[in-house]
Amino acid sequence: MNNFKIYQCENSIDGIFTAIYQAWDSGYGHANVKIEEQSETNNYSNIELFSDYILVKTNLEQALMVSKSIKAKISLEAYEMVCRVALSDYKGKGDLIYRFLILGFHIGSKIVGHLSNKVVNSVFKLNRYVNGETHHLLGFIRFSERENGILTSIIHPKNNVLSLVTPHFADRLPNERFVIFDGNRNICSLHLPGKPWVIAEFPDIDTSDFEGIVDDEYENLWKIFFDNIAIKERINPKLQRNNLPIRFRKDMTEFEYV
Amino acid sequence: MIIQEGMSIQRKLEILSDAAKFDVACTSSGVDRKGNGSGIGNSLACGICHTFSADGRCISLLKILFTNECIFDCKYCINRSSNDVVRASFTPTEVCELTMEFYRRNYIEGLFLSSGIMVSPNHTMELIFEALRMLREEYHFNGYIHCKAIPGTDPVLVEAIGWYADRMSVNLELPTASSLKQLAPHKSRKNILKPIRQIQLRRENNNEYLGIYDGRQNERNQVKNLILRDSNSGSNNSIYNKILNSYNSKLNQASEYNSVRLDNELNVASPESTNVIPFSKSPKGRSRYVPAGQSTQMIIGATNESDYHIMSVSETLYDNFDLKRVFYSAFVNVNNDSNLPSTVSGPPLLREHRLYQADWLLRFYGFKIAELLTEKNPNFNVLLDPKCDWALRHLEIFPVEVNKADYYTLLRVPGIGVNSARRITTARKTAVLDFKDLKAMGIVLKRAVYFITCGGKMMYPIKLNEDFITRELLSVKDRLPFGIEKDITYKQLSLFDDVSFKPDDRLVHQQISLA
Ligand code: SF4
C-alpha cells in the first residue's frame, strides 16, 4: 500500500528548506507527504502508524535552491515571511511552510494578499507573533557592562529571534563589543567593532556562566530612574503587566532586586 | 529655597526624574536614521518602548529636568518658586554621561530634556544648548533627542538648539489664554506660540530647501484631498458626500471662530511673528532642522474648558502649526492647592482617554472636530468612544458594504481600525469576503456587526434603530485602559507615539484604542 511519507528535519530554516526540497522532488504528491521539524519542546511527535519516516539530513545546496526559487517565483516579501515562520516556536511550521509554498508557487507574489485562505492566514499570524516578540526585545534587551568592557545580554525568547534582533544593535552600537545570549537555545550572537556579527552555538554554557559580580553604577542609576518616573496617583500594575509581560522581566535590570 | 552643594548624581537623578514625570510626551517617532558606522546610535521611526513603569506608561527616553529650580510660579507645578522643595541641577557633562551610558545598555532610545527656569529662560536654555551640542559633537550621539523650549527664550537660541534636537516642544499648558493667565501668571500665550511658530517656519524653510516633503502632512492632505475629490465626483457609493454635507453645515453654524483663534492670538499679539527666524547656518553634518517636528501638551481638568474647546485648539495646532502630536495630561493636584480642582479621588483619566481617542480620529481617520462635538454638545460621551458616538448619530449612512466601501469609509465603522481596514482592502482583492472571513482575519466584529454588510447581508437581521444599537454597543465592554474601570481587556493607549512593527509605515500604529 501507499504509505504516507513524513520528512523529519532539523529545526532550522535550512533543515526545513531541505525537507521541502526533498519532499517536492520525491514525486509522492503533495497530499502524501508531510514535513515534521524537530521541535524545541518535544523531539518527535507521535509515531503515526502506516507512515514512512524519512530522516532528512540538512543539505545547504538544496536549501539554497528553495530560497532562490521563493525569491524568484514568489517574492522577497514571501521569503522573509517564510523565514520568520521558520524561526517561530510553532509546532508544525515546516509543514505550514510547505503548504504555503505550494500555493505561492502556483499564485505568485499575490499570495500574500490571500488573507482569507487558512494557510496564508496562519503564516500571517505567525509573522505578527514573531515580529511582535522581536520588537519587544529591541526595547527590553538589557546589556550589562563586564569588566573587560564587553556588553552582555541574556534573553529567553519564545521564538528564535536572535538573528532578527542582532542587526539592530550592530547598527546602533557599531563601536561596541557585545554578546547576546539566548538562554533557551544556547546560541549567542557576537559583535566586534568594524566586523560583521555572527551567531554561534554553545551547547555547554548556561546563563550562570555570565553572572560575574559586576558593580555597575549605571545599573543602579537606571533603577533609581525607573522607580522615580512612575506617577504615584496612576499606579497600575495590570496595565504594566499587559504592556510588559512578566516573562521578560527576569532578564531586565530594573526588575532585579537584591 | 534649599540648594544642596555637592549633591551626588544619584540624588540629582532622583529629584530631577521625579520632577519630570508629569511630562507626558514620550515619543520617539518619525525619524528613521541608520547608524552612521561611527559614534553611537540610530533611530527608528516606529519607536521602541524600553520598559513600562509602575503606572503602566511606556519609558523610551531618559526623561529628566535639567534643573528643578524655577523663577516662575505656575500653580499646577511642583517646582513653582513658592514651593519649598529640594532643588538640584545637572551639569551638561552629567546629562551627556547619563544619556550615553543608559543608551549603551539599551535602557533608552534617547534623551528627553525639559527644565525649570534657573536665573532666566536664556540662561537655562544656554546650558541646555551646551548639553545637546556636547552630546552630538563630542560624544557623537546619534540617538533621539527631544528638547523643551522655554517660552521667552531668545529666538537665536531656539534656532541653534533646533539643529541638534530631533523634536522640540513648547507646552501650551492650558487651552485658553485666560486660564493660562490665571494659573501660570508668568507665562503668556504669545510667548508660548512664538517659538512654536518660529520652529514651524524654520522647518518648512529647511524642508523646502532640502526638497523634503513631510510624510505626515502629506497623509493629512491625502485625507483632505480624498474628501474633496469624493465630493466633487458626486459618486454616490461613498459616505463622504453625506459626511461632507453634514460637516459643512455644522461648520457654518459653529462659525470658524474656534479654529482660527490661535492664529489670531499669535498675529495680533506679535506682529513680528512672521519674521522671527534669525539668520544662522546649520552646524557641520546636520542638515535637518527638528526632523521629528514639534509636539505640545495641555493639562486637562485643571480649568473648566470643554472637550470641544480643547479639541478645537488641537485641531488648529495640527492644521495651522504643523504639530506632530498634542498630548493631554490629566491634572494631578500635586500642590494640594485649594483653588484648583481636587484630585483626591484620582485624576480625570477617562476624560484624558476620550481626548486621545478623538485625537486619533483627527490625525488618522479624517475626522473633523465639528463632526464629533458642537458648542451645544461640547463634551464626549463617557460611556461610548467618540467614533461609536458619531456613528450612532449618523445611522443613515450605514450599513456599508465591506466588499465595496473605500478605505476611509471603512475607517468610519465602529470596531474597524487602521489595521482592520487595511487587511480588508487587501484581502478583498482576491476574494469576496463574508463574515467568516473577517473573523478569520482577526477582525473584531462585536461593534462592527451593526454597521456593515457582507455581500449585501448583515450578519444578523438587525433593524438600524438608534436605541437598540446604543444598548447593544453599551453592552460591549469599552476597552478602557486598566485602572480606569475594572475588568477590561485593553492593550494600553500608551503615551507612546508609534508602536508598529513596520518602521516605514506610519499608519499602522497601535490602533487598539479605536478598534
Ligand atoms: S515654568 Fe512653571 S511649569 Fe515650568 S518648572 Fe517653572 S513653575 Fe513649573
mmCIF file of C-alpha atoms and ligand atoms in Angstrom, chain B residues 65 68-74 76-81 115-117 173 187, ligand 1:
data_model
loop_
_atom_site.group_PDB
_atom_site.id
_atom_site.type_symbol
_atom_site.label_atom_id
_atom_site.label_comp_id
_atom_site.label_asym_id
_atom_site.label_seq_id
_atom_site.Cartn_x
_atom_site.Cartn_y
_atom_site.Cartn_z
ATOM 1 C CA LEU B 65 14.668 68.083 34.034
ATOM 2 C CA ASN B 68 14.029 71.977 39.027
ATOM 3 C CA GLU B 69 14.908 75.439 40.168
ATOM 4 C CA CYS B 70 12.380 77.891 38.875
ATOM 5 C CA ILE B 71 11.755 81.597 38.971
ATOM 6 C CA PHE B 72 8.162 81.150 37.772
ATOM 7 C CA ASP B 73 5.209 80.247 39.908
ATOM 8 C CA CYS B 74 2.783 78.142 37.904
ATOM 9 C CA TYR B 76 -0.159 73.391 38.992
ATOM 10 C CA CYS B 77 3.574 72.720 39.146
ATOM 11 C CA ILE B 78 5.510 71.076 41.928
ATOM 12 C CA ASN B 79 8.600 73.111 41.070
ATOM 13 C CA ARG B 80 6.954 76.518 41.327
ATOM 14 C CA SER B 81 9.062 79.109 43.038
ATOM 15 C CA SER B 115 13.664 72.138 32.637
ATOM 16 C CA GLY B 116 12.595 74.647 35.211
ATOM 17 C CA ILE B 117 13.873 78.143 34.772
ATOM 18 C CA GLU B 173 -0.135 74.126 29.263
ATOM 19 C CA LYS B 187 3.713 82.856 31.050
HETATM 20 S S1 SF4 C 1 7.920 77.392 34.446
HETATM 21 FE FE1 SF4 C 1 6.078 76.857 35.596
HETATM 22 S S2 SF4 C 1 5.686 74.754 34.930
HETATM 23 FE FE2 SF4 C 1 7.797 75.208 34.362
HETATM 24 S S3 SF4 C 1 9.012 74.497 36.088
HETATM 25 FE FE3 SF4 C 1 8.606 76.643 36.437
HETATM 26 S S4 SF4 C 1 6.793 76.655 37.700
HETATM 27 FE FE4 SF4 C 1 6.921 74.645 36.815
#
